[in-house]
Short mmCIF file of C-alpha atoms and ligand atoms in Angstrom, two decimals:
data_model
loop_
_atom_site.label_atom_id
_atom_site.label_comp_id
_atom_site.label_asym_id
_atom_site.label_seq_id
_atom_site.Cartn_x
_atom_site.Cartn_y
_atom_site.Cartn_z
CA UNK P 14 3.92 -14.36 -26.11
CA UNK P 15 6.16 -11.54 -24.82
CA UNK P 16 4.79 -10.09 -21.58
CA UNK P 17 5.06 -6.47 -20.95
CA UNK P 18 7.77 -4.26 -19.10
CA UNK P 19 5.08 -2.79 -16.55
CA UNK P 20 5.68 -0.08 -14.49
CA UNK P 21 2.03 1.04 -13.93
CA UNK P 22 1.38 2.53 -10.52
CA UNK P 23 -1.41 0.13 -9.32
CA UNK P 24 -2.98 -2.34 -10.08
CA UNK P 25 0.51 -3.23 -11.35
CA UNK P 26 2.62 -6.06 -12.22
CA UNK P 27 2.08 -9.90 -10.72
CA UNK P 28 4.64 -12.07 -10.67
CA UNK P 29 4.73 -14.09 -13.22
CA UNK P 30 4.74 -17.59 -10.93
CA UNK P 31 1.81 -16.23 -9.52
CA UNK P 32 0.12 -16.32 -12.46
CA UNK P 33 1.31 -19.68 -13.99
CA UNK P 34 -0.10 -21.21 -10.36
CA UNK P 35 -3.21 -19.74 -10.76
CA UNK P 36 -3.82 -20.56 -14.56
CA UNK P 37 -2.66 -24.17 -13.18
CA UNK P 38 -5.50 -24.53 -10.91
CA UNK P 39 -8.00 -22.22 -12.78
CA UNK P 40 -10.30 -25.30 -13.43
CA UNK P 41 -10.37 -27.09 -10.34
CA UNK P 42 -8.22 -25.87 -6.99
CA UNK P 43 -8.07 -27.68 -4.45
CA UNK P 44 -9.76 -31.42 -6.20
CA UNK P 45 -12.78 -29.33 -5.95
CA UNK P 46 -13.54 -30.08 -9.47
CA UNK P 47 -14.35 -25.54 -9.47
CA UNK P 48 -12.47 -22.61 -9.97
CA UNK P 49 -11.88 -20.76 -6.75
CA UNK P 50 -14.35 -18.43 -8.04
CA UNK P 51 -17.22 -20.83 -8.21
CA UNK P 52 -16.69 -22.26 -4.29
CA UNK P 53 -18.88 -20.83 -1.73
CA UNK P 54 -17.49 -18.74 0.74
CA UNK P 55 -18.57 -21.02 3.59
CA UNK P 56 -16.88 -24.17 2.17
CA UNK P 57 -13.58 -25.71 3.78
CA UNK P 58 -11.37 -25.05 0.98
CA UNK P 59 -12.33 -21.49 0.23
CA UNK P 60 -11.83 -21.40 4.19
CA UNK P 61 -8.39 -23.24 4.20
CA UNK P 62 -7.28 -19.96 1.04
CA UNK P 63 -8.77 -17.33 3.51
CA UNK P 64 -6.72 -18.96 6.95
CA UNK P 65 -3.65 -19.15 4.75
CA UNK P 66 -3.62 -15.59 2.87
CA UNK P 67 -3.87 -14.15 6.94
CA UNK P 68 -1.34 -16.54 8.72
CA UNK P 69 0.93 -16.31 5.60
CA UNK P 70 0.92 -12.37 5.74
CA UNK P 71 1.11 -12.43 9.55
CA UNK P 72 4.44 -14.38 9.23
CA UNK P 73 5.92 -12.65 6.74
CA UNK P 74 5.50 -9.17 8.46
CA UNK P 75 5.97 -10.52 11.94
CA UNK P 76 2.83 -9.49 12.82
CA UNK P 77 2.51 -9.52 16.81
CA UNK P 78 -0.25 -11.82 18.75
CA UNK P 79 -2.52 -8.49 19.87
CA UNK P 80 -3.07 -7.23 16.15
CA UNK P 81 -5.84 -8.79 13.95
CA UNK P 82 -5.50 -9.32 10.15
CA UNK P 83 -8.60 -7.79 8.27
CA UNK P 84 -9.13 -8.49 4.18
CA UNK P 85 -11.54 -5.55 3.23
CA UNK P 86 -13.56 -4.25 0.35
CA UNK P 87 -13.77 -0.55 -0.47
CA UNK P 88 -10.47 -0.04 -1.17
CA UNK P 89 -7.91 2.02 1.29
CA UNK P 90 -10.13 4.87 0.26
CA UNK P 91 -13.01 3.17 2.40
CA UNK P 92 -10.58 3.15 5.03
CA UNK P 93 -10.00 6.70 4.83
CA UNK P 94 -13.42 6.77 6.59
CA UNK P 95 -13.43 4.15 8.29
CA UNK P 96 -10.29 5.13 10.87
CA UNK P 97 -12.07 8.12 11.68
CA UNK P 98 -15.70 6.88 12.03
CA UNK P 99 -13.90 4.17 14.05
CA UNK P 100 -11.64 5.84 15.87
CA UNK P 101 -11.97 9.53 16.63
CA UNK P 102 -14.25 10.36 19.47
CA UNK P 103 -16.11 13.07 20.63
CA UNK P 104 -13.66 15.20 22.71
CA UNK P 105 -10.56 13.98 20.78
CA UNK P 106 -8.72 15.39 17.44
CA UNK P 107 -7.36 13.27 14.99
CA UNK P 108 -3.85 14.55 13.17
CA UNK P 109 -2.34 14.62 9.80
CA UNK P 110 0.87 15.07 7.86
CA UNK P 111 0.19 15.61 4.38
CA UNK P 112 2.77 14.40 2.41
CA UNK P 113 1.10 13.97 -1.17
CA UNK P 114 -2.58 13.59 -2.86
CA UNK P 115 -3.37 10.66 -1.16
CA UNK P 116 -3.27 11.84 2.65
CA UNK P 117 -4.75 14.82 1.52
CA UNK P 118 -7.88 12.78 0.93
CA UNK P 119 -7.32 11.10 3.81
CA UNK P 120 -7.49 13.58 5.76
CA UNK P 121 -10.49 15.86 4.24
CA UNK P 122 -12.35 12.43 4.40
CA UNK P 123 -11.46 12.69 8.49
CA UNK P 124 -12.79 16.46 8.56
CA UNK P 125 -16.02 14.80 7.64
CA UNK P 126 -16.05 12.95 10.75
CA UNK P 127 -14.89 14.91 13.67
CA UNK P 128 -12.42 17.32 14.70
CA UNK P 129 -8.59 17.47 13.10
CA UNK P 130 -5.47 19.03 12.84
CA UNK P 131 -2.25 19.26 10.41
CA UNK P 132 0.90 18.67 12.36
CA UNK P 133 3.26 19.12 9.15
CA UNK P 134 2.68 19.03 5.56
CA UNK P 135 5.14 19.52 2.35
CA UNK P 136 2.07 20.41 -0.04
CA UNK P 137 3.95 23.95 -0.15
CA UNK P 138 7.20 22.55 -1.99
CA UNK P 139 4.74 20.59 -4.22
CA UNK P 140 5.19 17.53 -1.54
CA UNK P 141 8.79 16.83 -2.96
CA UNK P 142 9.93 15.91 0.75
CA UNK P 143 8.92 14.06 3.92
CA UNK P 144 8.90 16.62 6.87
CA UNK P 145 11.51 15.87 9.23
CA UNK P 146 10.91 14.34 12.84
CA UNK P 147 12.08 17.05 14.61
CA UNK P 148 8.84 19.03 12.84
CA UNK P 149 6.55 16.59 14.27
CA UNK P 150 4.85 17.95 17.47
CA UNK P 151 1.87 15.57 18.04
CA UNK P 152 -1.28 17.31 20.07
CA UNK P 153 -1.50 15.94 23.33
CA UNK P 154 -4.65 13.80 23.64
CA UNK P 155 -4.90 13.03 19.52
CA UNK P 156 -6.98 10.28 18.57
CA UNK P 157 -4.42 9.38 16.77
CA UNK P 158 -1.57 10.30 14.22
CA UNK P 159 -2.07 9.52 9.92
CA UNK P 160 0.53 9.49 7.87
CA UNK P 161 0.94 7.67 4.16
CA UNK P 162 4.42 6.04 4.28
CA UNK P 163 5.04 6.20 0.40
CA UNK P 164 3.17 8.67 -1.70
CA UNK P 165 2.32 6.77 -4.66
CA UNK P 166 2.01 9.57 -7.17
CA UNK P 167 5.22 11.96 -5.65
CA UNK P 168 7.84 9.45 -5.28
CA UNK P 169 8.63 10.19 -1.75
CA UNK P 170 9.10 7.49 1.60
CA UNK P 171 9.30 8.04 4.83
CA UNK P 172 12.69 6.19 6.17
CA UNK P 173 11.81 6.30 9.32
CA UNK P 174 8.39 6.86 11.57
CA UNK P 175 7.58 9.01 14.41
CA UNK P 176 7.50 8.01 17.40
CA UNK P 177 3.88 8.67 18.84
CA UNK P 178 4.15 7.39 22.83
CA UNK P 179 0.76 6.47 23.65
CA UNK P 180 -0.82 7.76 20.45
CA UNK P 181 -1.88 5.26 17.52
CA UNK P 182 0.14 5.77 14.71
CA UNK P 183 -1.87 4.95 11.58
CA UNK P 184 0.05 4.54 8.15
CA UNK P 185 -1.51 4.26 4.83
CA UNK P 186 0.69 1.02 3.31
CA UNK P 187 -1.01 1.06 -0.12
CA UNK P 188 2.23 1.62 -2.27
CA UNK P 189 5.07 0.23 0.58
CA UNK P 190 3.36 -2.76 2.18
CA UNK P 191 5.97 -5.87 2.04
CA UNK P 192 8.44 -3.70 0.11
CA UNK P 193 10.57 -3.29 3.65
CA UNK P 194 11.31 -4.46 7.38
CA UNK P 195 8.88 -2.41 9.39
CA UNK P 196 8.06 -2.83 13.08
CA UNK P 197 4.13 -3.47 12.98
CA UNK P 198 4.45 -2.92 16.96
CA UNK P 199 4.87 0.82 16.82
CA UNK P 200 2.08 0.98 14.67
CA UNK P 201 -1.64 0.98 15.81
CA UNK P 202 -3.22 0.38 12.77
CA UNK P 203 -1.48 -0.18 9.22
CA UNK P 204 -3.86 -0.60 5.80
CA UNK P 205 -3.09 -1.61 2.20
CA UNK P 206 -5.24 -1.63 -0.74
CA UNK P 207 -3.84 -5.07 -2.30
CA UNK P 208 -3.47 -4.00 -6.06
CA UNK P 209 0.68 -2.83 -5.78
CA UNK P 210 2.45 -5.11 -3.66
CA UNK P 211 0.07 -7.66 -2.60
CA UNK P 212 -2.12 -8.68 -5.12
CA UNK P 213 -4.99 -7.88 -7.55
CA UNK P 214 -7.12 -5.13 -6.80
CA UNK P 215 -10.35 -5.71 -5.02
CA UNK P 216 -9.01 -6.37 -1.58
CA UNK P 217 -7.58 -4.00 1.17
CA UNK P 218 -5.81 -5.62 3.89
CA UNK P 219 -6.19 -4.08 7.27
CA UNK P 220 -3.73 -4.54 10.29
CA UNK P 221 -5.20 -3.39 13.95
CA UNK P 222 -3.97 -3.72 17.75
CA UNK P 223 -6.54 -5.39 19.68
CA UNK P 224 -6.85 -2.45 22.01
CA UNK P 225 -7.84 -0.09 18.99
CA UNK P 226 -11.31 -2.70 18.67
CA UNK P 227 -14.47 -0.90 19.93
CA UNK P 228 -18.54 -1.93 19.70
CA UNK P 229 -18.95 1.17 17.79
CA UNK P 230 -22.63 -0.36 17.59
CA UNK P 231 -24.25 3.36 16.23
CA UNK P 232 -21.84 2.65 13.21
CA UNK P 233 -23.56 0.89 9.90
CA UNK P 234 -22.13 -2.53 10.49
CA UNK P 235 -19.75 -3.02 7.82
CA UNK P 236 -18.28 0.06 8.57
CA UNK P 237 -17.64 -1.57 12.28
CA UNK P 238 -13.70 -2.82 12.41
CA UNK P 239 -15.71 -5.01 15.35
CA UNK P 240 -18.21 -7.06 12.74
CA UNK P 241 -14.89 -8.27 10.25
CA UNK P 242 -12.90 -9.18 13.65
CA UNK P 243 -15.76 -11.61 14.66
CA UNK P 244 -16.50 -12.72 11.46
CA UNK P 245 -13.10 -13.27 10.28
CA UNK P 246 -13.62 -11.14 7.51
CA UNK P 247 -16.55 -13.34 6.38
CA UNK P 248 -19.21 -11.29 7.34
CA UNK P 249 -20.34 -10.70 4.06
CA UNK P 250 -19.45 -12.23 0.79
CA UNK P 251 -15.16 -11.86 0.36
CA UNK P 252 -13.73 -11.03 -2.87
CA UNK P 253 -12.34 -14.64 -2.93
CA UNK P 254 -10.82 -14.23 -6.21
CA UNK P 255 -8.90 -11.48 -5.05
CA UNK P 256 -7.94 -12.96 -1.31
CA UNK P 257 -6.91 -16.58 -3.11
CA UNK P 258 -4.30 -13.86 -5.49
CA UNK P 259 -3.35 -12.43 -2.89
CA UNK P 260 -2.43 -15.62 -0.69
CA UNK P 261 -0.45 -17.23 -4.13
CA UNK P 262 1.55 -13.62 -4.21
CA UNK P 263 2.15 -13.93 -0.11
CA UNK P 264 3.50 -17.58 -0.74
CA UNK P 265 5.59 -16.39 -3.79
CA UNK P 266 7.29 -13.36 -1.36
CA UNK P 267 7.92 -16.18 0.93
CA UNK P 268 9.94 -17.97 -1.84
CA UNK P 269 11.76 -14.75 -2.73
CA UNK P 270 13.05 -14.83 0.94
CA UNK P 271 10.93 -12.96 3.15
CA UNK P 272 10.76 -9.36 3.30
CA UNK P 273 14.72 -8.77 3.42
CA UNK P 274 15.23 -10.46 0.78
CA UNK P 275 12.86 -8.44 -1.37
CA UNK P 276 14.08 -5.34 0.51
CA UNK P 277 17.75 -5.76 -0.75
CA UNK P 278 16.45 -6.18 -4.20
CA UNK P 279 14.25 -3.32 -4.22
CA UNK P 280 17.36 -1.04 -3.05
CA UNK P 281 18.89 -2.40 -6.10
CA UNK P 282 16.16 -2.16 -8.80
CA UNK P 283 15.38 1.99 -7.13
CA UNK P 284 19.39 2.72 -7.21
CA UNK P 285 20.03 1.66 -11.07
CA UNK P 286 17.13 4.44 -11.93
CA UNK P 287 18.34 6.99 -9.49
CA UNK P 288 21.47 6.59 -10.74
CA UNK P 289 20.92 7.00 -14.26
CA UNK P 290 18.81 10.15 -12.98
CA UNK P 291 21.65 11.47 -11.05
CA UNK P 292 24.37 10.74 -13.68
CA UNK P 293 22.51 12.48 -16.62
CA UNK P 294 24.16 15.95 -15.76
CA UNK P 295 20.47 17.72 -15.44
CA UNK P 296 18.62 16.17 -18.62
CA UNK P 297 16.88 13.91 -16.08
CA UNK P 298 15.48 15.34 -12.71
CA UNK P 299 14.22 13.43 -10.06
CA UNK P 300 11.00 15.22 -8.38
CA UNK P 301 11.76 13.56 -4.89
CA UNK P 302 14.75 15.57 -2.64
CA UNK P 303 17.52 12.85 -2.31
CA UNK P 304 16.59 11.85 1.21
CA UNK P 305 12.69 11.39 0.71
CA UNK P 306 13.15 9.10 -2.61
CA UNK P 307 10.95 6.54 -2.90
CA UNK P 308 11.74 3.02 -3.48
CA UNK P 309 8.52 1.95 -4.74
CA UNK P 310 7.67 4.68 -7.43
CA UNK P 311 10.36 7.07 -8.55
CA UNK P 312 8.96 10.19 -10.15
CA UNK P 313 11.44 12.57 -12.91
CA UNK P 314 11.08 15.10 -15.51
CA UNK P 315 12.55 15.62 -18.86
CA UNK P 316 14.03 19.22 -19.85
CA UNK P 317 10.59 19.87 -21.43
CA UNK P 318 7.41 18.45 -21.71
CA UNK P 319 8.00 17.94 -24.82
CA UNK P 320 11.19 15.89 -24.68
CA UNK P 321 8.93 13.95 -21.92
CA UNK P 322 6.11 12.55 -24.82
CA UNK P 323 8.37 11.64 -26.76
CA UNK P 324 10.38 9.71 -24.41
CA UNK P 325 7.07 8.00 -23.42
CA UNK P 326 6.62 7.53 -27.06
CA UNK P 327 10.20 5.37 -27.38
CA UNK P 328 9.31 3.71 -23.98
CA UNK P 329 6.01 2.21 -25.38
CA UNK P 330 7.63 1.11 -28.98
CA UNK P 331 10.04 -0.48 -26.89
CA UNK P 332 7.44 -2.31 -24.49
CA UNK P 333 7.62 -0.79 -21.52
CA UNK P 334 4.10 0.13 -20.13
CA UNK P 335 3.06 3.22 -17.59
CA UNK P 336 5.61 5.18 -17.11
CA UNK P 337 3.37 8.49 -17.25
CA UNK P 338 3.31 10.10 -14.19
CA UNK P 339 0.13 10.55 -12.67
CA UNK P 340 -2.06 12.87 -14.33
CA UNK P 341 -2.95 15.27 -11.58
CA UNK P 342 0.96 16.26 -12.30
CA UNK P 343 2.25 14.81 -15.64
CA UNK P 344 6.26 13.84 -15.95
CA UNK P 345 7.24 10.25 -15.95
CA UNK P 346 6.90 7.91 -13.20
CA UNK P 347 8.52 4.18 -13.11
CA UNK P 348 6.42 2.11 -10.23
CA UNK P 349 9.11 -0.91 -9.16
CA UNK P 350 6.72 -2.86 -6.85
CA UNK P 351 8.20 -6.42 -5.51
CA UNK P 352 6.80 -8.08 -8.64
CA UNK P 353 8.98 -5.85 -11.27
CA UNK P 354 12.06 -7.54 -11.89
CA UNK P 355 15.04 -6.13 -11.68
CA UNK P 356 16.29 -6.07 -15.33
CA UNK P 357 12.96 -4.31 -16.36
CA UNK P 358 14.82 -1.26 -14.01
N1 PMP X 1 -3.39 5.47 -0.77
C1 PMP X 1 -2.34 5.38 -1.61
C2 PMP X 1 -0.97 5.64 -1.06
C3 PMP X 1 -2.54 5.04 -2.94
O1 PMP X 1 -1.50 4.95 -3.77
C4 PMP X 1 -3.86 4.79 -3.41
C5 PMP X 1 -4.16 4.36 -4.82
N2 PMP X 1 -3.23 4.52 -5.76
C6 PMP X 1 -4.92 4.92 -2.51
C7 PMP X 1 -4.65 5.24 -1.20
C8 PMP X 1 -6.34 4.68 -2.94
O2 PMP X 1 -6.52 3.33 -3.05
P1 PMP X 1 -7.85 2.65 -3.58
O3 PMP X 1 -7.93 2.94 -5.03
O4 PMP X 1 -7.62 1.20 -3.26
O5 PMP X 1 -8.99 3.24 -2.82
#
């Protein structure tokens, strides 16, 4: 069977280890004589997949002793509620910087909640750049400051962070998680819907300082950060066919390396398509500026939209899958998450 060339922007490719393993022990994991599906949620070895998908992911990301690992349903657009009905009191202001569709939504779900503010935005050069840190003036006395560190469907990164002081700095991982060094500490909450870089969809990892924990006991209780902290994220029933994925793709980024390892290669796999962007005099043109490209997804036109179908048309004969940009703005789009080898690029 020949697999596909898959560049789809999420869920996206698995690694293909990860796959084998899990066909391995479809039948029976652990000497359970079950699939990991069929095991209760309560039982020691669905317990001993849970432990290990957190401490695994906590290693690999060096995540400090004061932050707790959360594995979430709702997808990161629960959590685009959930920070504000969590975090953003009475009194306080949470801000934005829109760079793209997805903080945009992030934001108007936050506008919902309590009071807000933009502190930069790119939506009017059709979010083609990240605004530069010398732009960023954070309100005194914010709740906190959201940003999206890759936009999925624009092709643009942020290559470096703000620095907030005293402020939370909240980053929407969905389409960067894993794909780089970062330094959880400046970060008071990071979250991830699994189904790019970590896994199947059906599971959003959340990553929050200790500090940011309240009792918000008015809030409906799965909407409470504090009931999946107690619980362990076994308050309710887990998706534990998405957390055991996720733990077999965490093991197989271990085996890649680590995170640097992974890094270098995803300079590498990004570079061969910019290149062949940047060498095609024009006929090619990337949507990102140069010094916002993303690593993760990079976005380009073709001279017309014709001459784009039908180079979708030769992509699919020729097996590759997704590379339709997203439709809220057509072109092409190649998404190179960890699990896209490099001689797909
Ligand atoms: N944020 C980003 C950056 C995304 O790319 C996506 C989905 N593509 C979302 C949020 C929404 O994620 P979900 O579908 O898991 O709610």
């Amino acid at each position: 069977m020949k697999r596909a060339r898959n560049f789809n922007a999420g869920p996206a490719a698995l690694p293909e280890d990860v796959l084998k393993r899990a066909q391995n022990e479809w039948l029976n994991i652990e000497d359970s004589g079950m699939s990991v599906m069929e095991l209760s949620h309560r039982s020691a070895q669905y317990d001993k997949i849970h432990i290990h998908a957190v401490e695994t992911l906590k290693e690999l990301m060096a995540i400090p002793e004061n932050y707790e690992v959360l594995l979430l349903q709702g997808g990161a657009s629960l959590q685009f509620s959930m920070i504000p009905m969590n975090l953003l009191k009475e009194g306080k202001h949470a801000d934005y910087i829109l760079t793209g569709s997805w903080s945009d939504k992030a934001f108007k779900e936050a506008k919902k909640i309590g009071e807000t503010a933009i502190v930069a935005s790119s939506k009017e050069e059709k979010y083609t750049y990240i605004p530069s840190l010398e732009d960023i003036k954070v309100n005194d006395g914010a709740a906190y400051l959201h940003i999206t560190s890759n936009n999925t469907i624009y092709g643009t990164q942020w290559k470096k962070f703000p620095e907030t002081g005293n402020i939370p700095l909240i980053a929407d991982m969905s389409s960067d998680i894993l794909s780089e060094k970062i330094d959880v500490s400046k970060f008071g909450l990071i979250y991830a819907g699994a189904q790019k870089n970590l896994g199947p969809s059906g599971v959003t990892v959340v990553i929050i300082r200790k500090d940011l924990i309240q009792d918000n006991e008015h809030l409906p209780t799965m909407l409470n950060y504090a009931t999946h902290v107690t619980s362990n994220s076994l308050y309710n029933t887990p998706p534990t066919l998405a957390i055991y994925l996720l733990s077999l793709v965490l093991d197989w980024a271990k085996e890649q390396g680590g995170i640097e390892k992974i890094a270098e290669i995803n300079q590498q796999k990004s570079k061969i398509i910019y290149d062949a962007i940047d060498e095609s005099n024009g006929f090619y043109k990337g949507h990102a500026r140069p010094d916002s490209r993303s690593h993760m997804n990079v976005t380009f036109n073709l001279p017309s939209e014709e001459a784009e179908k039908q180079f979708l048309a030769e992509a699919k004969a020729a097996g590759f899958v997704g590379l339709n940009g997203h439709r809220s703005i057509g072109g092409c789009r190649a998404s190179i998450y960890n699990a896209v080898p490099l001689a797909h690029c």
